[in-house]
């Protein structure tokens, strides 16, 4: 029986299982493997509370009975077992099916005593070998993965569940979760992820693997650990009770490995010596906490211990605790800025190699001697808006890749015309050209805290496809005719246009004009050379346009709000650069109304383009969906709001949006920001998809409250938008419809492309977040938190744990944990002045608060949304990224001029601390001049040969691409 084979595999080890498989394959034996668990009448579901052994015995007996009847009751069936209870229960239950012990089997079916003894000896010897093997492996041997055909059949039958493994980085040795995928998501009936508890249950799967899971019986389910911890050992020491039990399982197979390049750190000299005699086999520690240590062979361990190094996993045998890998290349020294940035890129599988000569040859020419001009053919085919429309762009300061521009004007009929004009990238990027394939591979522009890596060459992204002021550009436009008072849409036009942007505004300038402050005019270059009369007239014209756009945007937003659109909060920290591209400040991005104005116009264009391409290509259009979140993800949001007396209704996006709007504390605006941020965290990710692979009711975008949505407005930096532009052009074209349709993706190809783009978007988000965290750490590093005033800040408690709290630092946009119980078992105590110190005592957690009580009877209570004074420092790590460490030094709010200003106007003062980061960056830039020589020395030291092989040349180019960022700064 299949059940018996799997029992041998999981309980008796690989050696016994292989022997059994060899017996089954041996043609001299009449052995047949019967997949009883996948046979309709033989499969028995495991009952609640039933042990694995009882279920296996019952399954085998049930299959034996079925087989007896299948043979028309003509052939007796013998089931051999050592389970005395089973013999008593089933021995006389079915006539013709005998359930007997092994001894009775020998007596009745092996009259030859010698043969019986030999069989017994063989069994005893196998048992001894199994016990010895178990002792040698110290219990660390993993079960063999099930064959692919068994996994696929099990998923189909519902016995096994498919999903992606996500390891909890804070408890990497203990907790991992499997997020359901594919048919498993709909058919399993589970409302949450599956917990994989411990490395044994993870069975050699690595974070990101597509795994197959078998659920454990409900009495073996475990809950999440709710205590804060810096590493896994803290978990056990805290004695913290886990949360409610959740579905728990074990990995039985891997469908797709997520093995890639990993950045690792070599052990120190002392650690190498402690690893044993075989010094050539070294355990290296990955930068990513979620990846297990990797064993590699090297003789350079001592030399490489101060470097970040890239390794690749080759295999992970069931007999080994750790995977095996090999050395790939050196990235840079630990702590070096460029080395840490390179680490972030490698960890997110981001390639930043220069564009090739073949790709650059496809670029149009635009030089002072041979400037690019609009062609007569394009003038005939496009609508020319250069003389008829006031077109302008609004972007962040210093933005070079200007994707979009706006226009608004009054028509002769009295109606208004709103225009969204997007760079016509597809005019320059032909389908399946070299540059198109490269853009498809990159899928997006990667924005880091201090630099960016473009999806397209700068010839396009910063020049010919950038809608700069005062120059002619090709665009794809969507223009709506609106009622002049109600702003209701009368009709819409899509097409290719020629535009000349009159102004390249930055957000702050546009906001000043919207507010009626015309003093900002000196900061707008296009106004500098005008006489006073012309300047005033144009200024009024531009201010009217921005005001009218804002009115229209408010109307469009109100309409979406009525359908349940969500206004969510995300903490975005931006590194501000000066003219020399050095870091000038590190500040959270401040919301302005003009941000919403531009965003609403873009959302409107994306929505209408989505409708158009779906109407024309219902089975192969690229849209963007945002599924409703799981309700259990909102539990913490609801509890936090309840602490302030608010009720958050999460039944729909409309009720959630209304609840968040009403959850305002007039005395503390931070409360609403935090609640919106928590709602954001509970959301599912929005994803690209092909309309041919989804039912229409699944197209809905939950967050924006739109039935159809896509991305059309940023083709310079998103490949999805390039695909959408081609779909739109094919939808509106009359003469070239067949030719354009031939260049569109089929549903199957588009579905695969969407998976790739979704993956690259996640990598872009992670890399941006990690680079921001890197600069946050550099911001506070090398400063004494005891003496430095700027290391003290106001913090807000937004979550309670059993041994600490989670804090939000508004001044710097930082979120992190603060412990109320330290590693020595001491708890926090606050005196009458609010200052804290560590004393013996205990913690008691309640739903919305936590109380620390010392053995002397002193107690202090921290409530949700309390403001406390926090000391910020950096916790350095040699093997991993540095992290921000938060410590509560007073249970009273921290009041300073900065804090007052923040609460009054939500604007932040410039910080002097980042100037220290500037110093580090400048030193790194100066070091670039000698970096090439360092790389050469490193390669001579670490490579196997001294000759300039092709491999060395390619690796050198790759490293130089990481180092040479002089042209890649800016947002």
PDB file of C-alpha atoms in Angstrom, residues 744-885:
ATOM      1  CA  UNK A 744       0.434  41.522 -28.553  1.00  0.00           C
ATOM      2  CA  UNK A 745       0.966  38.776 -25.981  1.00  0.00           C
ATOM      3  CA  UNK A 746      -1.324  35.764 -25.869  1.00  0.00           C
ATOM      4  CA  UNK A 747      -3.164  35.120 -22.614  1.00  0.00           C
ATOM      5  CA  UNK A 748      -0.671  32.411 -21.599  1.00  0.00           C
ATOM      6  CA  UNK A 749       2.393  34.559 -22.388  1.00  0.00           C
ATOM      7  CA  UNK A 750       0.844  37.597 -20.738  1.00  0.00           C
ATOM      8  CA  UNK A 751       0.090  35.594 -17.595  1.00  0.00           C
ATOM      9  CA  UNK A 752       3.748  34.538 -17.383  1.00  0.00           C
ATOM     10  CA  UNK A 753       4.897  38.125 -18.000  1.00  0.00           C
ATOM     11  CA  UNK A 754       2.602  39.376 -15.211  1.00  0.00           C
ATOM     12  CA  UNK A 755       4.170  36.904 -12.781  1.00  0.00           C
ATOM     13  CA  UNK A 756       7.619  38.193 -13.705  1.00  0.00           C
ATOM     14  CA  UNK A 757       6.621  41.864 -13.358  1.00  0.00           C
ATOM     15  CA  UNK A 758       4.931  41.210 -10.002  1.00  0.00           C
ATOM     16  CA  UNK A 759       8.113  39.525  -8.798  1.00  0.00           C
ATOM     17  CA  UNK A 760      10.314  42.422  -9.931  1.00  0.00           C
ATOM     18  CA  UNK A 761       7.951  44.954  -8.337  1.00  0.00           C
ATOM     19  CA  UNK A 762       8.300  43.176  -5.004  1.00  0.00           C
ATOM     20  CA  UNK A 763      12.083  43.268  -5.421  1.00  0.00           C
ATOM     21  CA  UNK A 764      11.912  47.022  -6.138  1.00  0.00           C
ATOM     22  CA  UNK A 765       9.796  47.653  -3.027  1.00  0.00           C
ATOM     23  CA  UNK A 766      12.087  45.554  -0.819  1.00  0.00           C
ATOM     24  CA  UNK A 767      15.266  47.175  -2.126  1.00  0.00           C
ATOM     25  CA  UNK A 768      13.864  50.679  -1.620  1.00  0.00           C
ATOM     26  CA  UNK A 769      12.806  49.814   1.942  1.00  0.00           C
ATOM     27  CA  UNK A 770      16.166  48.189   2.747  1.00  0.00           C
ATOM     28  CA  UNK A 771      18.175  51.100   1.346  1.00  0.00           C
ATOM     29  CA  UNK A 772      16.066  53.536   3.375  1.00  0.00           C
ATOM     30  CA  UNK A 773      16.726  51.470   6.502  1.00  0.00           C
ATOM     31  CA  UNK A 774      20.432  51.489   5.642  1.00  0.00           C
ATOM     32  CA  UNK A 775      20.463  55.297   5.574  1.00  0.00           C
ATOM     33  CA  UNK A 776      18.375  55.493   8.723  1.00  0.00           C
ATOM     34  CA  UNK A 777      21.089  53.461  10.459  1.00  0.00           C
ATOM     35  CA  UNK A 778      23.842  55.605   8.954  1.00  0.00           C
ATOM     36  CA  UNK A 779      21.876  58.615  10.171  1.00  0.00           C
ATOM     37  CA  UNK A 780      22.328  57.584  13.795  1.00  0.00           C
ATOM     38  CA  UNK A 781      25.536  55.558  13.620  1.00  0.00           C
ATOM     39  CA  UNK A 782      28.757  56.894  15.175  1.00  0.00           C
ATOM     40  CA  UNK A 783      26.740  59.092  17.526  1.00  0.00           C
ATOM     41  CA  UNK A 784      26.624  58.598  21.268  1.00  0.00           C
ATOM     42  CA  UNK A 785      22.907  58.191  22.040  1.00  0.00           C
ATOM     43  CA  UNK A 786      23.594  59.154  25.646  1.00  0.00           C
ATOM     44  CA  UNK A 787      24.886  62.627  24.719  1.00  0.00           C
ATOM     45  CA  UNK A 788      23.404  63.458  21.320  1.00  0.00           C
ATOM     46  CA  UNK A 789      20.177  65.421  21.714  1.00  0.00           C
ATOM     47  CA  UNK A 790      18.870  64.472  18.271  1.00  0.00           C
ATOM     48  CA  UNK A 791      18.954  60.783  19.247  1.00  0.00           C
ATOM     49  CA  UNK A 792      16.080  61.509  21.643  1.00  0.00           C
ATOM     50  CA  UNK A 793      12.630  61.725  20.088  1.00  0.00           C
ATOM     51  CA  UNK A 794       8.930  61.365  20.706  1.00  0.00           C
ATOM     52  CA  UNK A 795       7.435  57.928  20.102  1.00  0.00           C
ATOM     53  CA  UNK A 796       3.870  56.585  19.939  1.00  0.00           C
ATOM     54  CA  UNK A 797       2.904  53.076  21.102  1.00  0.00           C
ATOM     55  CA  UNK A 798       0.841  51.343  18.431  1.00  0.00           C
ATOM     56  CA  UNK A 799       0.987  47.680  19.493  1.00  0.00           C
ATOM     57  CA  UNK A 800       1.357  45.753  22.751  1.00  0.00           C
ATOM     58  CA  UNK A 801       3.387  42.559  23.092  1.00  0.00           C
ATOM     59  CA  UNK A 802       3.961  40.394  26.159  1.00  0.00           C
ATOM     60  CA  UNK A 803       7.502  41.660  26.760  1.00  0.00           C
ATOM     61  CA  UNK A 804       7.453  45.063  25.073  1.00  0.00           C
ATOM     62  CA  UNK A 805       5.720  47.467  22.714  1.00  0.00           C
ATOM     63  CA  UNK A 806       5.953  48.558  19.091  1.00  0.00           C
ATOM     64  CA  UNK A 807       6.675  52.252  18.550  1.00  0.00           C
ATOM     65  CA  UNK A 808       6.293  54.776  15.757  1.00  0.00           C
ATOM     66  CA  UNK A 809       8.731  57.730  15.674  1.00  0.00           C
ATOM     67  CA  UNK A 810       6.947  60.477  13.683  1.00  0.00           C
ATOM     68  CA  UNK A 811      10.057  62.670  13.354  1.00  0.00           C
ATOM     69  CA  UNK A 812      11.942  60.083  11.317  1.00  0.00           C
ATOM     70  CA  UNK A 813       9.183  57.778  10.068  1.00  0.00           C
ATOM     71  CA  UNK A 814      10.716  54.869  12.006  1.00  0.00           C
ATOM     72  CA  UNK A 815       8.806  51.879  13.365  1.00  0.00           C
ATOM     73  CA  UNK A 816      10.404  49.416  15.772  1.00  0.00           C
ATOM     74  CA  UNK A 817      10.262  47.422  18.984  1.00  0.00           C
ATOM     75  CA  UNK A 818      11.078  48.632  22.492  1.00  0.00           C
ATOM     76  CA  UNK A 819      11.592  46.028  25.204  1.00  0.00           C
ATOM     77  CA  UNK A 820      10.085  46.443  28.649  1.00  0.00           C
ATOM     78  CA  UNK A 821      11.978  43.379  29.896  1.00  0.00           C
ATOM     79  CA  UNK A 822      15.684  43.026  29.161  1.00  0.00           C
ATOM     80  CA  UNK A 823      17.835  39.941  28.688  1.00  0.00           C
ATOM     81  CA  UNK A 824      18.740  39.885  32.375  1.00  0.00           C
ATOM     82  CA  UNK A 825      15.073  39.548  33.311  1.00  0.00           C
ATOM     83  CA  UNK A 826      14.810  43.110  34.669  1.00  0.00           C
ATOM     84  CA  UNK A 827      11.725  45.169  33.871  1.00  0.00           C
ATOM     85  CA  UNK A 828      11.334  48.868  33.167  1.00  0.00           C
ATOM     86  CA  UNK A 829      10.479  51.188  36.033  1.00  0.00           C
ATOM     87  CA  UNK A 830       9.666  54.910  35.836  1.00  0.00           C
ATOM     88  CA  UNK A 831      10.088  57.366  38.693  1.00  0.00           C
ATOM     89  CA  UNK A 832       7.947  60.453  39.447  1.00  0.00           C
ATOM     90  CA  UNK A 833       9.842  62.463  36.829  1.00  0.00           C
ATOM     91  CA  UNK A 834       9.137  59.779  34.218  1.00  0.00           C
ATOM     92  CA  UNK A 835      12.743  58.644  33.796  1.00  0.00           C
ATOM     93  CA  UNK A 836      13.171  54.916  33.382  1.00  0.00           C
ATOM     94  CA  UNK A 837      15.534  52.366  34.887  1.00  0.00           C
ATOM     95  CA  UNK A 838      15.773  48.557  35.004  1.00  0.00           C
ATOM     96  CA  UNK A 839      14.701  46.717  38.165  1.00  0.00           C
ATOM     97  CA  UNK A 840      13.686  43.173  39.163  1.00  0.00           C
ATOM     98  CA  UNK A 841       9.991  42.601  38.601  1.00  0.00           C
ATOM     99  CA  UNK A 842       7.365  41.246  36.222  1.00  0.00           C
ATOM    100  CA  UNK A 843       5.175  42.308  33.287  1.00  0.00           C
ATOM    101  CA  UNK A 844       1.450  41.814  32.902  1.00  0.00           C
ATOM    102  CA  UNK A 845      -0.135  42.285  29.519  1.00  0.00           C
ATOM    103  CA  UNK A 846      -3.742  43.304  28.994  1.00  0.00           C
ATOM    104  CA  UNK A 847      -5.659  43.846  25.793  1.00  0.00           C
ATOM    105  CA  UNK A 848      -4.782  47.535  25.352  1.00  0.00           C
ATOM    106  CA  UNK A 849      -2.040  48.086  27.895  1.00  0.00           C
ATOM    107  CA  UNK A 850       0.929  46.497  29.628  1.00  0.00           C
ATOM    108  CA  UNK A 851       1.951  47.002  33.259  1.00  0.00           C
ATOM    109  CA  UNK A 852       5.469  46.681  34.651  1.00  0.00           C
ATOM    110  CA  UNK A 853       5.630  45.988  38.389  1.00  0.00           C
ATOM    111  CA  UNK A 854       8.893  45.857  40.344  1.00  0.00           C
ATOM    112  CA  UNK A 855       9.486  43.607  43.352  1.00  0.00           C
ATOM    113  CA  UNK A 856       9.433  46.792  45.433  1.00  0.00           C
ATOM    114  CA  UNK A 857       5.814  47.440  44.446  1.00  0.00           C
ATOM    115  CA  UNK A 858       6.413  50.281  41.956  1.00  0.00           C
ATOM    116  CA  UNK A 859       4.377  49.995  38.775  1.00  0.00           C
ATOM    117  CA  UNK A 860       4.067  51.812  35.462  1.00  0.00           C
ATOM    118  CA  UNK A 861       1.466  51.193  32.766  1.00  0.00           C
ATOM    119  CA  UNK A 862       1.842  51.855  29.042  1.00  0.00           C
ATOM    120  CA  UNK A 863      -1.358  52.207  26.996  1.00  0.00           C
ATOM    121  CA  UNK A 864      -1.912  52.040  23.245  1.00  0.00           C
ATOM    122  CA  UNK A 865      -1.223  55.425  21.603  1.00  0.00           C
ATOM    123  CA  UNK A 866       0.660  56.752  24.630  1.00  0.00           C
ATOM    124  CA  UNK A 867       3.438  59.188  23.738  1.00  0.00           C
ATOM    125  CA  UNK A 868       6.792  58.308  25.324  1.00  0.00           C
ATOM    126  CA  UNK A 869      10.356  59.591  25.114  1.00  0.00           C
ATOM    127  CA  UNK A 870      12.594  57.289  23.111  1.00  0.00           C
ATOM    128  CA  UNK A 871      16.348  56.981  22.703  1.00  0.00           C
ATOM    129  CA  UNK A 872      17.386  55.912  19.197  1.00  0.00           C
ATOM    130  CA  UNK A 873      20.599  53.990  18.610  1.00  0.00           C
ATOM    131  CA  UNK A 874      21.991  51.515  16.098  1.00  0.00           C
ATOM    132  CA  UNK A 875      22.447  47.848  16.826  1.00  0.00           C
ATOM    133  CA  UNK A 876      25.410  46.811  14.696  1.00  0.00           C
ATOM    134  CA  UNK A 877      25.607  43.370  13.134  1.00  0.00           C
ATOM    135  CA  UNK A 878      28.560  41.842  11.394  1.00  0.00           C
ATOM    136  CA  UNK A 879      26.636  39.213   9.433  1.00  0.00           C
ATOM    137  CA  UNK A 880      23.362  41.048   8.804  1.00  0.00           C
ATOM    138  CA  UNK A 881      22.215  44.600   8.205  1.00  0.00           C
ATOM    139  CA  UNK A 882      22.430  47.059  11.082  1.00  0.00           C
ATOM    140  CA  UNK A 883      19.105  47.788  12.768  1.00  0.00           C
ATOM    141  CA  UNK A 884      17.570  50.699  14.644  1.00  0.00           C
ATOM    142  CA  UNK A 885      17.252  50.082  18.382  1.00  0.00           C
TER     143      UNK A 885
END
